[in-house]
One Martini backbone bead per residue (centre of mass of N, CA, C, O) as a GRO file, in nm:
protein
  353
    1MET     BB    1   9.347  16.082   9.713
    2THR     BB    2   9.298  15.929   9.999
    3PRO     BB    3   9.400  15.670  10.139
    4LEU     BB    4   9.266  15.424  10.322
    5LEU     BB    5   9.575  15.372  10.420
    6ASP     BB    6   9.710  15.618  10.637
    7PRO     BB    7   9.990  15.676  10.820
    8ALA     BB    8   9.911  15.983  10.892
    9SER     BB    9   9.605  15.837  10.954
   10PRO     BB   10   9.550  15.613  11.168
   11PRO     BB   11   9.376  15.350  11.237
   12ALA     BB   12   9.218  15.195  11.516
   13SER     BB   13   9.039  15.000  11.319
   14ILE     BB   14   9.039  14.661  11.167
   15ALA     BB   15   8.859  14.473  10.923
   16VAL     BB   16   8.911  14.136  10.807
   17PHE     BB   17   8.792  13.969  10.522
   18ARG     BB   18   8.850  13.597  10.570
   19ALA     BB   19   8.658  13.304  10.502
   20LEU     BB   20   8.904  13.070  10.532
   21GLN     BB   21   9.136  12.845  10.511
   22LEU     BB   22   9.447  12.778  10.612
   23GLY     BB   23   9.605  12.817  10.345
   24ASP     BB   24   9.480  13.095  10.286
   25MET     BB   25   9.581  13.229  10.547
   26LEU     BB   26   9.887  13.194  10.503
   27CYS     BB   27   9.886  13.372  10.237
   28ALA     BB   28   9.805  13.638  10.422
   29VAL     BB   29  10.041  13.703  10.618
   30PRO     BB   30  10.209  13.919  10.471
   31ALA     BB   31   9.978  14.130  10.488
   32LEU     BB   32   9.937  14.130  10.796
   33ARG     BB   33  10.225  14.218  10.857
   34ALA     BB   34  10.216  14.489  10.703
   35LEU     BB   35   9.980  14.605  10.862
   36ARG     BB   36  10.121  14.603  11.141
   37ARG     BB   37  10.367  14.778  11.067
   38ALA     BB   38  10.192  15.030  10.993
   39PHE     BB   39   9.978  14.947  11.256
   40PRO     BB   40  10.068  14.878  11.575
   41HIS     BB   41   9.788  15.007  11.731
   42ALA     BB   42   9.583  14.850  11.596
   43HIS     BB   43   9.275  14.692  11.569
   44VAL     BB   44   9.272  14.353  11.454
   45ALA     BB   45   9.016  14.189  11.273
   46LEU     BB   46   8.894  13.870  11.200
   47VAL     BB   47   8.671  13.771  10.946
   48GLY     BB   48   8.585  13.430  11.001
   49LEU     BB   49   8.631  13.124  11.078
   50PRO     BB   50   8.603  12.924  11.347
   51GLY     BB   51   8.880  12.764  11.267
   52ALA     BB   52   9.069  13.040  11.316
   53ARG     BB   53   9.156  13.043  11.616
   54ASP     BB   54   9.441  12.924  11.598
   55PHE     BB   55   9.553  13.127  11.405
   56CYS     BB   56   9.516  13.379  11.587
   57ALA     BB   57   9.688  13.275  11.821
   58ARG     BB   58   9.953  13.238  11.651
   59PHE     BB   59   9.891  13.547  11.516
   60HIS     BB   60   9.882  13.777  11.748
   61ALA     BB   61  10.077  13.994  11.622
   62TYR     BB   62   9.840  14.059  11.386
   63VAL     BB   63   9.588  13.945  11.557
   64ASP     BB   64   9.332  14.029  11.802
   65GLU     BB   65   9.067  13.901  11.651
   66LEU     BB   66   8.780  13.689  11.627
   67ILE     BB   67   8.515  13.695  11.386
   68GLU     BB   68   8.241  13.513  11.326
   69PHE     BB   69   8.121  13.389  11.036
   70PRO     BB   70   7.816  13.243  10.938
   71GLY     BB   71   7.755  13.237  10.644
   72ILE     BB   72   7.697  13.137  10.300
   73PRO     BB   73   7.596  12.951  10.032
   74ALA     BB   74   7.833  13.065   9.834
   75PHE     BB   75   8.014  12.950  10.070
   76PRO     BB   76   8.189  12.632  10.114
   77GLU     BB   77   8.366  12.642  10.397
   78GLN     BB   78   8.073  12.646  10.539
   79PRO     BB   79   7.801  12.637  10.706
   80ALA     BB   80   7.516  12.796  10.667
   81ARG     BB   81   7.377  13.097  10.869
   82PRO     BB   82   7.150  13.318  10.781
   83GLN     BB   83   6.999  13.370  11.059
   84ALA     BB   84   7.274  13.518  11.181
   85LEU     BB   85   7.325  13.783  11.015
   86PRO     BB   86   7.175  14.022  11.147
   87ALA     BB   87   7.333  14.012  11.418
   88PHE     BB   88   7.611  14.040  11.297
   89PHE     BB   89   7.573  14.322  11.160
   90ARG     BB   90   7.495  14.472  11.417
   91ARG     BB   91   7.758  14.426  11.566
   92MET     BB   92   7.946  14.557  11.360
   93SER     BB   93   7.816  14.839  11.361
   94ARG     BB   94   7.865  14.894  11.667
   95SER     BB   95   8.183  14.881  11.650
   96GLY     BB   96   8.304  15.088  11.444
   97TYR     BB   97   8.494  15.060  11.214
   98ASP     BB   98   8.715  15.229  11.025
   99VAL     BB   99   8.804  14.957  10.863
  100ALA     BB  100   8.739  14.754  10.571
  101LEU     BB  101   8.870  14.444  10.441
  102GLN     BB  102   8.882  14.280  10.128
  103MET     BB  103   9.021  13.923  10.141
  104HIS     BB  104   8.782  13.755   9.949
  105GLY     BB  105   8.858  13.784   9.667
  106SER     BB  106   8.710  13.969   9.404
  107GLY     BB  107   8.397  14.059   9.527
  108ALA     BB  108   8.133  13.958   9.398
  109ARG     BB  109   8.031  13.836   9.696
  110SER     BB  110   8.187  14.005   9.933
  111ASN     BB  111   8.127  14.314   9.915
  112PRO     BB  112   7.835  14.326  10.029
  113LEU     BB  113   7.931  14.233  10.310
  114VAL     BB  114   8.139  14.456  10.374
  115GLU     BB  115   7.941  14.694  10.355
  116ARG     BB  116   7.773  14.567  10.617
  117LEU     BB  117   7.987  14.619  10.857
  118GLY     BB  118   7.997  14.947  10.923
  119ALA     BB  119   8.223  15.096  10.822
  120ARG     BB  120   8.352  15.397  10.738
  121ARG     BB  121   8.550  15.224  10.554
  122TRP     BB  122   8.622  15.060  10.233
  123GLY     BB  123   8.822  14.784  10.093
  124GLY     BB  124   8.958  14.622   9.788
  125PHE     BB  125   8.840  14.404   9.581
  126VAL     BB  126   8.752  14.396   9.230
  127ALA     BB  127   8.619  14.250   8.942
  128GLU     BB  128   8.634  14.530   8.792
  129ALA     BB  129   8.817  14.773   8.644
  130ALA     BB  130   8.595  15.005   8.658
  131ALA     BB  131   8.594  14.982   8.994
  132GLU     BB  132   8.848  15.117   9.033
  133ILE     BB  133   9.025  15.281   9.315
  134PRO     BB  134   9.245  15.481   9.416
  135GLY     BB  135   9.337  15.371   9.739
  136GLN     BB  136   9.082  15.137   9.762
  137ARG     BB  137   9.045  14.974   9.476
  138LEU     BB  138   9.122  14.652   9.325
  139ALA     BB  139   9.174  14.480   9.063
  140TRP     BB  140   9.184  14.162   9.005
  141PRO     BB  141   9.497  13.979   9.015
  142ASP     BB  142   9.506  13.692   8.837
  143GLY     BB  143   9.841  13.650   8.787
  144LEU     BB  144   9.894  13.610   9.088
  145PRO     BB  145  10.008  13.497   9.354
  146GLU     BB  146   9.851  13.487   9.644
  147PRO     BB  147  10.040  13.657   9.836
  148ARG     BB  148  10.073  13.897   9.616
  149ARG     BB  149   9.787  14.009   9.604
  150TYR     BB  150   9.779  14.141   9.899
  151LEU     BB  151  10.020  14.322   9.856
  152ALA     BB  152   9.901  14.479   9.619
  153LEU     BB  153   9.670  14.596   9.778
  154LEU     BB  154   9.831  14.756   9.990
  155ARG     BB  155   9.976  14.933   9.787
  156HIS     BB  156   9.715  15.056   9.671
  157LEU     BB  157   9.644  15.169   9.978
  158GLY     BB  158   9.954  15.292  10.077
  159LEU     BB  159  10.154  15.052  10.142
  160PRO     BB  160  10.417  14.882  10.245
  161ALA     BB  161  10.456  14.563  10.040
  162GLU     BB  162  10.707  14.297   9.987
  163ASP     BB  163  10.698  14.061  10.188
  164ASP     BB  164  10.636  13.707  10.084
  165GLY     BB  165  10.684  13.553  10.337
  166LEU     BB  166  10.625  13.288  10.512
  167GLU     BB  167  10.472  13.175  10.830
  168PHE     BB  168  10.523  12.962  11.146
  169PRO     BB  169  10.473  12.941  11.464
  170ILE     BB  170  10.685  12.757  11.695
  171GLY     BB  171  10.658  12.590  11.987
  172GLU     BB  172  10.747  12.392  12.248
  173ALA     BB  173  10.491  12.217  12.245
  174ASP     BB  174  10.520  12.135  11.951
  175ARG     BB  175  10.799  11.999  11.975
  176ASN     BB  176  10.719  11.790  12.188
  177GLU     BB  177  10.510  11.644  12.016
  178ALA     BB  178  10.706  11.559  11.795
  179ARG     BB  179  10.909  11.402  11.973
  180ARG     BB  180  10.710  11.192  12.076
  181LEU     BB  181  10.639  11.066  11.800
  182LEU     BB  182  10.923  10.987  11.717
  183ARG     BB  183  10.965  10.791  11.952
  184GLU     BB  184  10.712  10.603  11.923
  185HIS     BB  185  10.808  10.545  11.596
  186ALA     BB  186  11.112  10.547  11.540
  187LEU     BB  187  11.202  10.837  11.421
  188ASP     BB  188  11.417  10.991  11.176
  189PRO     BB  189  11.446  11.300  11.048
  190ALA     BB  190  11.681  11.234  10.833
  191ARG     BB  191  11.469  10.985  10.712
  192LEU     BB  192  11.204  11.159  10.679
  193VAL     BB  193  10.889  11.095  10.512
  194LEU     BB  194  10.617  11.280  10.443
  195MET     BB  195  10.264  11.185  10.392
  196HIS     BB  196   9.989  11.370  10.227
  197VAL     BB  197   9.674  11.246  10.092
  198GLY     BB  198   9.496  11.475  10.155
  199ALA     BB  199   9.183  11.660  10.086
  200ARG     BB  200   8.894  11.820  10.082
  201LEU     BB  201   8.896  11.745   9.777
  202PRO     BB  202   8.897  11.487   9.555
  203SER     BB  203   9.007  11.662   9.306
  204ARG     BB  204   9.293  11.706   9.491
  205ARG     BB  205   9.365  11.393   9.462
  206TRP     BB  206   9.587  11.163   9.452
  207PRO     BB  207   9.623  10.847   9.409
  208LEU     BB  208   9.670  10.599   9.635
  209GLU     BB  209   9.825  10.394   9.461
  210ARG     BB  210  10.058  10.595   9.399
  211TYR     BB  211  10.145  10.652   9.683
  212ALA     BB  212  10.216  10.357   9.746
  213GLN     BB  213  10.448  10.335   9.540
  214VAL     BB  214  10.622  10.558   9.662
  215ALA     BB  215  10.649  10.440   9.945
  216GLN     BB  216  10.777  10.173   9.862
  217ALA     BB  217  11.030  10.291   9.723
  218LEU     BB  218  11.141  10.460   9.962
  219ALA     BB  219  11.162  10.229  10.164
  220GLY     BB  220  11.358  10.059   9.980
  221GLN     BB  221  11.584  10.308  10.022
  222GLY     BB  222  11.560  10.380  10.358
  223TRP     BB  223  11.313  10.535  10.411
  224GLN     BB  224  11.097  10.700  10.620
  225VAL     BB  225  10.740  10.656  10.630
  226ALA     BB  226  10.487  10.902  10.704
  227LEU     BB  227  10.152  10.963  10.798
  228THR     BB  228   9.927  11.228  10.740
  229GLY     BB  229   9.636  11.377  10.912
  230THR     BB  230   9.321  11.353  10.981
  231GLU     BB  231   9.083  11.183  11.137
  232ALA     BB  232   8.904  11.166  10.866
  233GLU     BB  233   9.174  11.018  10.709
  234ARG     BB  234   9.216  10.721  10.812
  235GLY     BB  235   9.109  10.554  10.576
  236MET     BB  236   9.330  10.635  10.375
  237THR     BB  237   9.582  10.541  10.537
  238ALA     BB  238   9.496  10.248  10.566
  239GLU     BB  239   9.485  10.187  10.262
  240LEU     BB  240   9.778  10.262  10.201
  241ARG     BB  241   9.912  10.049  10.380
  242ARG     BB  242   9.790   9.807  10.236
  243ARG     BB  243   9.907   9.869   9.950
  244ALA     BB  244  10.216   9.893  10.017
  245GLY     BB  245  10.341   9.659  10.221
  246VAL     BB  246  10.482   9.859  10.427
  247PRO     BB  247  10.621  10.026  10.671
  248LEU     BB  248  10.393  10.276  10.815
  249ALA     BB  249  10.356  10.553  10.978
  250ASP     BB  250  10.064  10.659  11.167
  251LEU     BB  251   9.970  11.019  11.220
  252CYS     BB  252   9.675  11.027  11.204
  253GLY     BB  253   9.536  11.245  11.437
  254ALA     BB  254   9.808  11.291  11.641
  255THR     BB  255   9.790  11.606  11.581
  256ALA     BB  256   9.833  11.913  11.602
  257LEU     BB  257   9.915  12.174  11.416
  258GLY     BB  258  10.187  12.238  11.556
  259GLY     BB  259  10.302  11.949  11.553
  260LEU     BB  260  10.296  11.918  11.248
  261ALA     BB  261  10.484  12.154  11.183
  262ALA     BB  262  10.726  12.036  11.338
  263LEU     BB  263  10.755  11.786  11.164
  264VAL     BB  264  10.797  11.929  10.895
  265ALA     BB  265  11.050  12.097  10.982
  266GLY     BB  266  11.222  11.811  11.051
  267CYS     BB  267  11.207  11.687  10.790
  268ARG     BB  268  11.319  11.588  10.473
  269LEU     BB  269  11.014  11.533  10.349
  270LEU     BB  270  10.728  11.635  10.152
  271VAL     BB  271  10.433  11.461  10.038
  272CYS     BB  272  10.168  11.624   9.844
  273ASN     BB  273   9.906  11.801   9.811
  274ASP     BB  274   9.723  12.087   9.715
  275THR     BB  275   9.736  12.208  10.035
  276GLY     BB  276   9.777  12.330  10.344
  277ILE     BB  277  10.055  12.180  10.400
  278SER     BB  278  10.217  12.325  10.178
  279HIS     BB  279  10.218  12.598  10.336
  280VAL     BB  280  10.357  12.498  10.584
  281ALA     BB  281  10.621  12.419  10.446
  282ALA     BB  282  10.684  12.705  10.344
  283ALA     BB  283  10.678  12.841  10.634
  284VAL     BB  284  10.917  12.630  10.761
  285GLY     BB  285  11.130  12.531  10.525
  286ALA     BB  286  11.050  12.285  10.378
  287ARG     BB  287  11.055  12.018  10.180
  288SER     BB  288  10.882  11.949   9.859
  289VAL     BB  289  10.613  11.757   9.702
  290VAL     BB  290  10.368  11.876   9.472
  291ILE     BB  291  10.040  11.762   9.386
  292ALA     BB  292   9.847  11.923   9.133
  293CYS     BB  293   9.502  11.875   9.145
  294GLY     BB  294   9.291  12.108   8.978
  295SER     BB  295   9.442  12.337   9.055
  296ASP     BB  296   9.592  12.661   9.074
  297ALA     BB  297   9.923  12.659   9.064
  298ALA     BB  298  10.004  12.957   9.011
  299ARG     BB  299   9.854  13.052   9.275
  300TRP     BB  300   9.934  12.810   9.512
  301ALA     BB  301  10.215  12.770   9.483
  302PRO     BB  302  10.508  12.783   9.586
  303LEU     BB  303  10.757  13.017   9.530
  304ASP     BB  304  10.980  12.803   9.591
  305ARG     BB  305  11.092  12.587   9.331
  306ARG     BB  306  11.334  12.443   9.475
  307ARG     BB  307  11.208  12.348   9.753
  308HIS     BB  308  10.939  12.321   9.563
  309ALA     BB  309  10.797  12.069   9.394
  310VAL     BB  310  10.577  12.097   9.105
  311LEU     BB  311  10.297  11.896   8.992
  312ALA     BB  312  10.130  11.999   8.678
  313ALA     BB  313   9.895  11.920   8.462
  314ASP     BB  314   9.763  11.985   8.178
  315ALA     BB  315   9.429  12.142   8.155
  316PRO     BB  316   9.137  12.288   8.037
  317CYS     BB  317   8.983  12.255   8.340
  318ARG     BB  318   9.165  12.453   8.468
  319PRO     BB  319   9.022  12.504   8.733
  320CYS     BB  320   8.841  12.309   8.932
  321ALA     BB  321   8.473  12.301   9.010
  322TYR     BB  322   8.490  12.018   9.146
  323GLU     BB  323   8.477  11.784   9.388
  324THR     BB  324   8.433  11.566   9.158
  325CYS     BB  325   8.545  11.426   8.893
  326PRO     BB  326   8.356  11.368   8.577
  327ILE     BB  327   8.632  11.263   8.374
  328GLY     BB  328   8.868  11.082   8.539
  329HIS     BB  329   9.116  11.256   8.630
  330PRO     BB  330   9.354  11.358   8.425
  331CYS     BB  331   9.546  11.541   8.598
  332ALA     BB  332   9.630  11.310   8.792
  333LEU     BB  333   9.711  11.078   8.582
  334ALA     BB  334   9.948  11.257   8.447
  335VAL     BB  335  10.085  11.189   8.717
  336SER     BB  336  10.357  11.004   8.784
  337VAL     BB  337  10.549  10.806   8.970
  338PRO     BB  338  10.829  10.871   8.842
  339GLN     BB  339  10.802  11.176   8.879
  340VAL     BB  340  10.782  11.182   9.188
  341LEU     BB  341  11.042  11.024   9.245
  342ALA     BB  342  11.238  11.218   9.107
  343CYS     BB  343  11.174  11.460   9.289
  344ALA     BB  344  11.232  11.326   9.559
  345ARG     BB  345  11.529  11.252   9.506
  346ALA     BB  346  11.626  11.539   9.453
  347GLN     BB  347  11.547  11.653   9.731
  348LEU     BB  348  11.705  11.439   9.906
  349GLY     BB  349  11.994  11.521   9.765
  350ARG     BB  350  12.001  11.775   9.901
  351VAL     BB  351  12.240  11.986  10.104
  352GLU     BB  352  12.122  12.241  10.129
  353PRO     BB  353  11.933  12.453  10.346
   0.00000   0.00000   0.00000
């Protein structure tokens, strides 16, 4: 059977369906890079979230176009606009893509959508082993870390795909934004610990009181601690500063994504929840301590466990399916302040690049 993606007969156009948030998108970069290396002249369109526009601009070497997916109620990443779906599918069918790739989970909900994109051929993950087709569809590899799942898919489809390294292009404007903030807050990158206390779901957040204790201890040892986050997370960072009772620079909402990445790349350490910024740290080569509450740490944690220390307490209910934990957040409370401080001190004490 001819593979779906055959370098001997390269497709002219490929639509990749992945309507997910930033961290999920960064984990797919190795696969997008392999796709571009195999088909340097193909038009690659990402069918994704409206918020992926900056991602596509930054990764323009791999993605030529963003096509905004209207959303469906079963996908929680964006407000659903089912009334816009008929026009969306008509547009996709008229575009006549050679190949559509399903890179949005196991396929149980996404494959019917990908089939309606109107591509000449489609492939991707399938939820059941019985539905696997050599060279076209791969049974969902549940035991692999996220970046390696999509590389496994491309190999199944006939492409060489081994490089699992993340990346995040940082431009001069990003570096200038970071330098400006460092000057404004009198921050020294060699002494700087960034702390990112937010996450989209409350069930993924370590308690603010514990972050405050970590910040207090690190500041007491001479490290500069600065808080990052989105504009919507200002309330959390303000509360953290009040609880910590020590000077903490608040950079919440003060950077665009590129400027934040430049700050992370230049800092001594990032302490964060298991959320998008942990993937940014992995992509720019920063050291981090990641507190994984509720999430599937084996799937989402950075691959380099020396540069990135991951704390994830065992719990029978992981991965959590709730926005807010209904049983008192035992997985978060099982990660102690001394544990986080011990990991932070070990990371701060490393001298190798």
